[in-house]
XYZ file of N, CA and C in Angstrom:
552
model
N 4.908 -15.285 11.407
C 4.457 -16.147 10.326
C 5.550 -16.183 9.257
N 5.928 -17.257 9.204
C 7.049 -17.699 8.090
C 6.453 -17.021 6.865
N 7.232 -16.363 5.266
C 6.985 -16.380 4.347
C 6.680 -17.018 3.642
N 5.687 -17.468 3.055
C 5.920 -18.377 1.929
C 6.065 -18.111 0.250
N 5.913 -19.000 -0.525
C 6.119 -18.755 -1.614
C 5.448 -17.688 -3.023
N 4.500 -17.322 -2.404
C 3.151 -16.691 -2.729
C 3.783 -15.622 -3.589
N 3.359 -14.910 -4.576
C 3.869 -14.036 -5.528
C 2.313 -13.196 -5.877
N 1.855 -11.892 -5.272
C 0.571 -11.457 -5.853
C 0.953 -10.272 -5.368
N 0.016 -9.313 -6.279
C -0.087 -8.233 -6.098
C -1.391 -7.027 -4.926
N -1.202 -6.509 -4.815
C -2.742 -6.287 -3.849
C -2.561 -4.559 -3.606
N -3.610 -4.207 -3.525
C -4.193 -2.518 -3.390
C -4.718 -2.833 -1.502
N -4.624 -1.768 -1.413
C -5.383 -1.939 0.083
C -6.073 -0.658 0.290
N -7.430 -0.407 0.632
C -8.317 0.543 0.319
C -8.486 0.688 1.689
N -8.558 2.493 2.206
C -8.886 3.161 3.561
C -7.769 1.888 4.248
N -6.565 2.031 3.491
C -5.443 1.470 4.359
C -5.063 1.593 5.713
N -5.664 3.151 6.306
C -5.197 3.357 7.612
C -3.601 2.894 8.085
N -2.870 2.605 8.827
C -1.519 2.621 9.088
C -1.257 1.786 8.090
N -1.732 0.865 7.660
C -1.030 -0.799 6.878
C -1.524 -1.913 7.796
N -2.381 -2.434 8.169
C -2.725 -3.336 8.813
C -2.682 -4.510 7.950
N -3.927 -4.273 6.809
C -3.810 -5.363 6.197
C -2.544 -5.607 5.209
N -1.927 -4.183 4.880
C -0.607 -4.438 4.181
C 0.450 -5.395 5.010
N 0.708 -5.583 6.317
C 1.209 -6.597 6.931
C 1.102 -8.067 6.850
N -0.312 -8.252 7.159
C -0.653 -9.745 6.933
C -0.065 -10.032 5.396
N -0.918 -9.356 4.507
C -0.484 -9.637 2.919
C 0.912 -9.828 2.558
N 1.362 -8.982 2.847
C 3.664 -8.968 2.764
C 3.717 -10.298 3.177
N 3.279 -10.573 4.957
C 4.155 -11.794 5.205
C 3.239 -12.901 4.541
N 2.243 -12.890 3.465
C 1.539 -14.070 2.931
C 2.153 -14.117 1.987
N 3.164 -13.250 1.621
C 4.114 -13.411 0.140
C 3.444 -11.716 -0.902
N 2.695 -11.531 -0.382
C 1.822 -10.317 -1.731
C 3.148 -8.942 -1.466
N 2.748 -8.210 -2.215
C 3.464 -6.864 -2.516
C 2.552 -6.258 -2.870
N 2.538 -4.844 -2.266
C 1.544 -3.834 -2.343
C 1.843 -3.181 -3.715
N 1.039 -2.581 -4.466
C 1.542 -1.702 -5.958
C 0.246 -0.360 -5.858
N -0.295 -0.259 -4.060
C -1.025 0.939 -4.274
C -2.151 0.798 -2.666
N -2.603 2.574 -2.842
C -2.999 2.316 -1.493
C -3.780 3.300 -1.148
N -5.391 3.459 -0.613
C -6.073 4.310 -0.214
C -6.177 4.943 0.940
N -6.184 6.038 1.497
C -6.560 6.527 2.578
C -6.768 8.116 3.023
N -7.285 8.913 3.023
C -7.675 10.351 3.427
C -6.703 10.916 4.293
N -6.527 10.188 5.442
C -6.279 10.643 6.566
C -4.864 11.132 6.348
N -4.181 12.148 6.506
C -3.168 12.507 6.934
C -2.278 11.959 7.176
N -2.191 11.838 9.016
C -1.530 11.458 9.601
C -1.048 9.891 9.543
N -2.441 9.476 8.827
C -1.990 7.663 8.654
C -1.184 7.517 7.641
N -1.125 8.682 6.620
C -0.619 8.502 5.149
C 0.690 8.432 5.554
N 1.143 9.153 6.577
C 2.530 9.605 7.199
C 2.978 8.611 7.676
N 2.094 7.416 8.612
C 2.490 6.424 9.399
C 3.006 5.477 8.144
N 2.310 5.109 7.017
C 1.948 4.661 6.211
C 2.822 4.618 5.247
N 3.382 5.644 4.520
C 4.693 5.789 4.112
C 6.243 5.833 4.883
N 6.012 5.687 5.991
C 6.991 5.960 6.931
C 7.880 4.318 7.101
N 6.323 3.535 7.103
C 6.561 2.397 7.135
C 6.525 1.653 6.421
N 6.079 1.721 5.174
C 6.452 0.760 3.959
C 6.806 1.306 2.778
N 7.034 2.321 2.940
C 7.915 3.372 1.324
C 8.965 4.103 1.308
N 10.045 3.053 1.253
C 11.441 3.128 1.493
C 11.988 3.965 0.747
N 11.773 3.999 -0.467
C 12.635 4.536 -1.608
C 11.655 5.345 -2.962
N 12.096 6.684 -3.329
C 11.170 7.142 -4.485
C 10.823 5.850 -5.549
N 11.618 4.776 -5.427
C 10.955 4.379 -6.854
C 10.103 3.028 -6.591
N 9.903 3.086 -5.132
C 8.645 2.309 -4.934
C 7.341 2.143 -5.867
N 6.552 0.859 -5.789
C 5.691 0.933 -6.835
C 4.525 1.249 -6.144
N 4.933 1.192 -4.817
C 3.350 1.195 -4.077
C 3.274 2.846 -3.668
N 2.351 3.073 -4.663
C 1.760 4.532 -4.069
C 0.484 4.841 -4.211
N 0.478 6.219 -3.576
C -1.114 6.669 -3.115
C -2.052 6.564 -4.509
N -3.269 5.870 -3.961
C -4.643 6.007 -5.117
C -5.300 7.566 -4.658
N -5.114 7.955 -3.866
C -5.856 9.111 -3.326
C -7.411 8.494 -2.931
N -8.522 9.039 -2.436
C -9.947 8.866 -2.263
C -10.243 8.127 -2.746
N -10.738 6.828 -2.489
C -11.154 5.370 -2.896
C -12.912 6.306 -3.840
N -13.111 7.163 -3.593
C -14.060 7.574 -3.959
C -13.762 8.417 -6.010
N -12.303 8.546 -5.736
C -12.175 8.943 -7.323
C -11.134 7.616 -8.087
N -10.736 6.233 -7.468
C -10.329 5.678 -8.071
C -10.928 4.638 -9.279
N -10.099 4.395 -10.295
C -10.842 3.809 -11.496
C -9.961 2.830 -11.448
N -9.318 2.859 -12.915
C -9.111 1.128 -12.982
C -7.771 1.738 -12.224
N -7.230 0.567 -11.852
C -5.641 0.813 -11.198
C -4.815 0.214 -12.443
N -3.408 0.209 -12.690
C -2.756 -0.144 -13.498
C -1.250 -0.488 -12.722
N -0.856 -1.747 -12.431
C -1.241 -2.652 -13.343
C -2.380 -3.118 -12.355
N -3.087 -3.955 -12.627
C -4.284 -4.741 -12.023
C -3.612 -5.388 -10.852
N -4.185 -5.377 -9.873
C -3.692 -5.800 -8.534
C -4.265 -7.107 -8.699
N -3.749 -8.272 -8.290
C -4.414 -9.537 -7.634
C -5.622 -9.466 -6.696
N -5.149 -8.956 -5.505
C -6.010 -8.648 -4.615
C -6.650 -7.612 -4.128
N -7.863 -6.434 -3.620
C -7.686 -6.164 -3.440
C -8.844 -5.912 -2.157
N -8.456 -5.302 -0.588
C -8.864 -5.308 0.124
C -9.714 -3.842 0.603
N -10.576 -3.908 1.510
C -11.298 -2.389 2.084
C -11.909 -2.635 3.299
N -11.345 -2.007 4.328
C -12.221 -1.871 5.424
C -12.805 -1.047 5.745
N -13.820 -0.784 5.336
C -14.569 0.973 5.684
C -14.394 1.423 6.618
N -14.972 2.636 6.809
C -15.479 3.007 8.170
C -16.593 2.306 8.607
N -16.141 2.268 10.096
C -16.905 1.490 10.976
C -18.181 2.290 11.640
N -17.618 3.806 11.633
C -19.004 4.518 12.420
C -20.180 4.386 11.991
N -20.350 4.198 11.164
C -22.305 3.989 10.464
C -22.442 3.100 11.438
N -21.688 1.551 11.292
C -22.242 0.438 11.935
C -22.261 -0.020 12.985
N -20.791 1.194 13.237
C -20.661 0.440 15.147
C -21.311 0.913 16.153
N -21.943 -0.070 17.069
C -22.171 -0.119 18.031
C -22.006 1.492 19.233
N -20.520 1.741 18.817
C -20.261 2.597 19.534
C -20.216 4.065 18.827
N -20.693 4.170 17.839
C -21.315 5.137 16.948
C -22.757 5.537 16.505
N -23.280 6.582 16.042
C -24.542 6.877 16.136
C -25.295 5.851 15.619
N -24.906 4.886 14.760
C -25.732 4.078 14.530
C -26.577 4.539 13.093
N -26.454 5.369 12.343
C -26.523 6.322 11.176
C -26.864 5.084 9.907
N -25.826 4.207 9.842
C -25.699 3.464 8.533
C -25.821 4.512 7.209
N -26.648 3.741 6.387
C -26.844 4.485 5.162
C -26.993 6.094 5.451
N -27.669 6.371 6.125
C -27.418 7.857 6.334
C -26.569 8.432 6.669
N -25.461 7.756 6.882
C -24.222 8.586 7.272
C -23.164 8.238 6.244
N -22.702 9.826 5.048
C -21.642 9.366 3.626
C -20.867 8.415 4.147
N -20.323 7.825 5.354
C -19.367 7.239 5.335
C -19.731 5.591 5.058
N -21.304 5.939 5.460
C -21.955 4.438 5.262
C -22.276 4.096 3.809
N -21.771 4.576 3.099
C -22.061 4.407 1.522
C -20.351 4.087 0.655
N -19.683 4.171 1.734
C -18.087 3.870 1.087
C -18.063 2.585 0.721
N -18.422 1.368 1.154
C -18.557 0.140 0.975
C -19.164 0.145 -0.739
N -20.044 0.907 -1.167
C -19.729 0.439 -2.622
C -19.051 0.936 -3.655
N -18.205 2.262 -2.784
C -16.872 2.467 -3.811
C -16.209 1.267 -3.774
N -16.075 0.176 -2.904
C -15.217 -0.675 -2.600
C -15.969 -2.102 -4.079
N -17.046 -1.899 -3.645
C -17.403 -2.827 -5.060
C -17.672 -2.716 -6.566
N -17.578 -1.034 -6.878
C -17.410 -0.338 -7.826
C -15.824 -0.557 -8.119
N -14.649 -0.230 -7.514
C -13.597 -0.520 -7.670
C -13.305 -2.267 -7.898
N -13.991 -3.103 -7.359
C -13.789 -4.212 -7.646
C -14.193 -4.836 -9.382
N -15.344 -4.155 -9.428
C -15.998 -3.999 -11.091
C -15.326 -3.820 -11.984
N -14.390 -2.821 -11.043
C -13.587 -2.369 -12.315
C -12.536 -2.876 -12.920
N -11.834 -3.145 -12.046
C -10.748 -4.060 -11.893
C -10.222 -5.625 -11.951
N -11.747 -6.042 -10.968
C -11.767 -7.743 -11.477
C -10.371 -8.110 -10.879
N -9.756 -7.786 -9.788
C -8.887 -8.681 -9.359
C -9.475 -9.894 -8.617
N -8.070 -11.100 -8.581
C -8.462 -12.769 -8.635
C -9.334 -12.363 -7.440
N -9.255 -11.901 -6.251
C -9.676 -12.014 -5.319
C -9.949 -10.860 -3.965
N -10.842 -10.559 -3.352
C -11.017 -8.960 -2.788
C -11.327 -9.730 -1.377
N -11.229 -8.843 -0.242
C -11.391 -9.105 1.429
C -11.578 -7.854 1.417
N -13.352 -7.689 2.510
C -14.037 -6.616 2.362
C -13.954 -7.189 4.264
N -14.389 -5.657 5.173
C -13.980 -6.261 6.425
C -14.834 -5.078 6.997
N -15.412 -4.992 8.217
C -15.871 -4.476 8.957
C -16.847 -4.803 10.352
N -16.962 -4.040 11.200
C -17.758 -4.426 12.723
C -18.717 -5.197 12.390
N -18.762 -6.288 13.688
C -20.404 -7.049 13.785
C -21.775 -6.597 13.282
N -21.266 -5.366 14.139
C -23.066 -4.758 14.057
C -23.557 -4.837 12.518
N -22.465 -4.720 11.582
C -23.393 -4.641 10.118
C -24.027 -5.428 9.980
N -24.202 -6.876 10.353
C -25.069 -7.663 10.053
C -26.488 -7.669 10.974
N -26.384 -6.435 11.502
C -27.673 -6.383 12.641
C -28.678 -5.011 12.629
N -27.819 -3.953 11.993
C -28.516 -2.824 11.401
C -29.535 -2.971 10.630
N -30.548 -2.361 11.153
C -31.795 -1.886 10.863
C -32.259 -3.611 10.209
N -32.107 -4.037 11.470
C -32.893 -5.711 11.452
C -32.266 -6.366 10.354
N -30.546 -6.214 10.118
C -30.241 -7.065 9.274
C -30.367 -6.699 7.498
N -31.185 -5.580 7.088
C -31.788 -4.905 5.970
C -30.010 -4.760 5.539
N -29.506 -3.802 6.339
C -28.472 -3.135 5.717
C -27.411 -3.967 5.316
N -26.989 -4.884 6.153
C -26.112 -6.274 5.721
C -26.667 -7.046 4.278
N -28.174 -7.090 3.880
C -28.418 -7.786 3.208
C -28.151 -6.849 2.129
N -28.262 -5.466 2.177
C -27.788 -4.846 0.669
C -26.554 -4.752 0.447
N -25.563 -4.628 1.325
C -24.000 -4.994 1.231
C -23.731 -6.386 0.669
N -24.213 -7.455 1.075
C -24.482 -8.527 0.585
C -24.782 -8.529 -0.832
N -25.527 -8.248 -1.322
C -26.146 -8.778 -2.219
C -25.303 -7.729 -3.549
N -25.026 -6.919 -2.942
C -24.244 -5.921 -3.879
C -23.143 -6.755 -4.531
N -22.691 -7.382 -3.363
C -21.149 -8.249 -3.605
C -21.574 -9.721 -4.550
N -22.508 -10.250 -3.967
C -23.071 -11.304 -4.801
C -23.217 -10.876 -6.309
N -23.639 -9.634 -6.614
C -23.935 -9.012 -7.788
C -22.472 -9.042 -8.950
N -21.184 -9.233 -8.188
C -19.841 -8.807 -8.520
C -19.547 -10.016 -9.660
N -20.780 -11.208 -9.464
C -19.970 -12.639 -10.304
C -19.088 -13.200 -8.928
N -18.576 -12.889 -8.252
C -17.563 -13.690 -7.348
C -17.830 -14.661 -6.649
N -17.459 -15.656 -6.513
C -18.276 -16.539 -5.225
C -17.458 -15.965 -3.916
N -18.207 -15.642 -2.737
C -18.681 -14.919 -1.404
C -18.617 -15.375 -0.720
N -17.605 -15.930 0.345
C -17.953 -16.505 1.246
C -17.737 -15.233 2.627
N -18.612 -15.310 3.556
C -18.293 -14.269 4.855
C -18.296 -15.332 6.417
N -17.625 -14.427 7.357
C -17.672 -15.353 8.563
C -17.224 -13.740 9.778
N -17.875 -14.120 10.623
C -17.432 -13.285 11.647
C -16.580 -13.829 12.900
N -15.171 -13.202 12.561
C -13.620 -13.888 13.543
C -13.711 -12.691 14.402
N -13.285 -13.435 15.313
C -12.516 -12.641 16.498
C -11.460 -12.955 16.937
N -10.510 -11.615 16.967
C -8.958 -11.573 17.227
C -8.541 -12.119 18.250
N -9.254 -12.538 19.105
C -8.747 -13.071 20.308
C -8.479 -14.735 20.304
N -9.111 -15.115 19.307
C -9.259 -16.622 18.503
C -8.077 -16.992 17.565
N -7.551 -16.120 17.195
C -6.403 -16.001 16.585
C -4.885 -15.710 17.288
N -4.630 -15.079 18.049
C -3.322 -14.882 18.865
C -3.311 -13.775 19.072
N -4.511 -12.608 19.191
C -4.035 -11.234 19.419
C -4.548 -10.966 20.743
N -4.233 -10.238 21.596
C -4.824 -10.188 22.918
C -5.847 -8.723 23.092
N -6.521 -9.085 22.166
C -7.817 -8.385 22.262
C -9.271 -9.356 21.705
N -10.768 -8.927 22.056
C -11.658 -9.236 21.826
C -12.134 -8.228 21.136
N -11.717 -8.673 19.749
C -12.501 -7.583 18.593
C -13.142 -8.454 16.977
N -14.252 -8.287 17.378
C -14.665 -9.264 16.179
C -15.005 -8.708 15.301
N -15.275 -8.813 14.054
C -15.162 -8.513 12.934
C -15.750 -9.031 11.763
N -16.329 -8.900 10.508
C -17.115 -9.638 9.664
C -15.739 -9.208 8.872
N -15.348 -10.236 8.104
C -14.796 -10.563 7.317
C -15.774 -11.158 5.700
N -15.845 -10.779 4.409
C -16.070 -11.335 3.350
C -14.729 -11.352 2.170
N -14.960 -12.227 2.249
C -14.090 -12.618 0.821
C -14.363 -13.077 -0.596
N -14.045 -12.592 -1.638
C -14.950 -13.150 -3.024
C -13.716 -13.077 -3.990
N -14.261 -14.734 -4.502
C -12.994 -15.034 -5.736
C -13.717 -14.889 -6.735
N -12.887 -14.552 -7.924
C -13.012 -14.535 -9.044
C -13.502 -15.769 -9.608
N -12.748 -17.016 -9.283
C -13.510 -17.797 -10.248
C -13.678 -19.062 -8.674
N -14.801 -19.749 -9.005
C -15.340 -20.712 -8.410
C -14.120 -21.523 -7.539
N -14.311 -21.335 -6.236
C -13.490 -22.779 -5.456
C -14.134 -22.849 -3.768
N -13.485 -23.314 -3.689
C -13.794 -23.986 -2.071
C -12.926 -23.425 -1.217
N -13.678 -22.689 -0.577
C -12.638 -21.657 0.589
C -13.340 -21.999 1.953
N -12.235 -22.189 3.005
C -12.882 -22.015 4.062
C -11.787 -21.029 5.031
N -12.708 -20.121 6.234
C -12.134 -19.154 6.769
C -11.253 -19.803 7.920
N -10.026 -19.253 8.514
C -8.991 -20.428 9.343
C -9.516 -20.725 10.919
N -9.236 -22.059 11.022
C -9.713 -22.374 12.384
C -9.149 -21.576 13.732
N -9.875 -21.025 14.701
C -9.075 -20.605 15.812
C -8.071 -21.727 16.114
N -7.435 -20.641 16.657
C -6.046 -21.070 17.542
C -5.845 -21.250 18.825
């Protein structure tokens, strides 16, 4: 994907290697910060996009103790953990701490008020416990002021050679007309 002209800033929350830090770079954004627990990803993670000590993009530590960020990111993104919701996990949701990370992700958005946030995780959330649990994730985000739009893509619709679908939400700051990109 060609660069384009795009100039924004963006946080990326439970970053895991940089996934979404990729897409964002080649959309024009620059990272100025970045969540994740894990170790070994922090390693992958700096290995691969923190060239030099005086990088701006560094660790938030635990999306669970971050406050406002400084400077204010444009964007900022979170893909939770998936085990509460997936399919191929106990199936726990709210009962499982990891199923409650999703509103550090909108607590951090509160706080911060960047133009625009991409919240991301497995199908199944919209099907747990008859749909209940999607609707309080939902409505949490609706709660933010943002207008919300969500859609569930699959990577294989796009150019990746896997079948992994995904709920995608996105919420702007101020009122417009978004639509999610057509397969390919």
């Amino acid at each position: 994907m060609p660069k384009n002209n795009l100039n924004f800033s963006f946080v990326d929350l439970f970053s895991g290697i940089g996934g979404f830090h990729i897409g964002l770079k080649e959309a024009g954004g620059h990272s100025i910060g970045f969540s994740e627990i894990d170790s070994k990803a922090i390693d992958v993670y700096k290995n691969n996009f923190i060239r030099s000590k005086k990088s701006v993009d560094k660790s938030l530590g635990s999306v669970t103790e971050i406050g406002k960020i400084n400077p204010r990111p444009d964007v900022i993104t979170g893909g939770v953990p998936c085990q509460p919701w997936s399919v191929a996990g106990k199936n726990q949701g709210f009962d499982d701490p990891r199923g409650m990370l999703w509103s550090d992700v909108v607590r951090i958005v509160n706080t911060n008020k960047p133009k625009v946030f991409i919240f991301e995780n497995v199908k199944a959330l919209l099907n747990v416990d008859n749909g209940t649990a999607w609707k309080t994730v939902y409505n949490r985000f609706q709660k933010t002021g943002y207008t919300i739009y969500h859609e569930l893509l699959n990577a294989k619709n796009y150019g990746m050679p896997q079948n992994r679908e995904r709920l995608f939400v996105v919420g702007f700051k101020n009122d417009r007309t978004f639509s999610f990109p057509k397969p390919i």
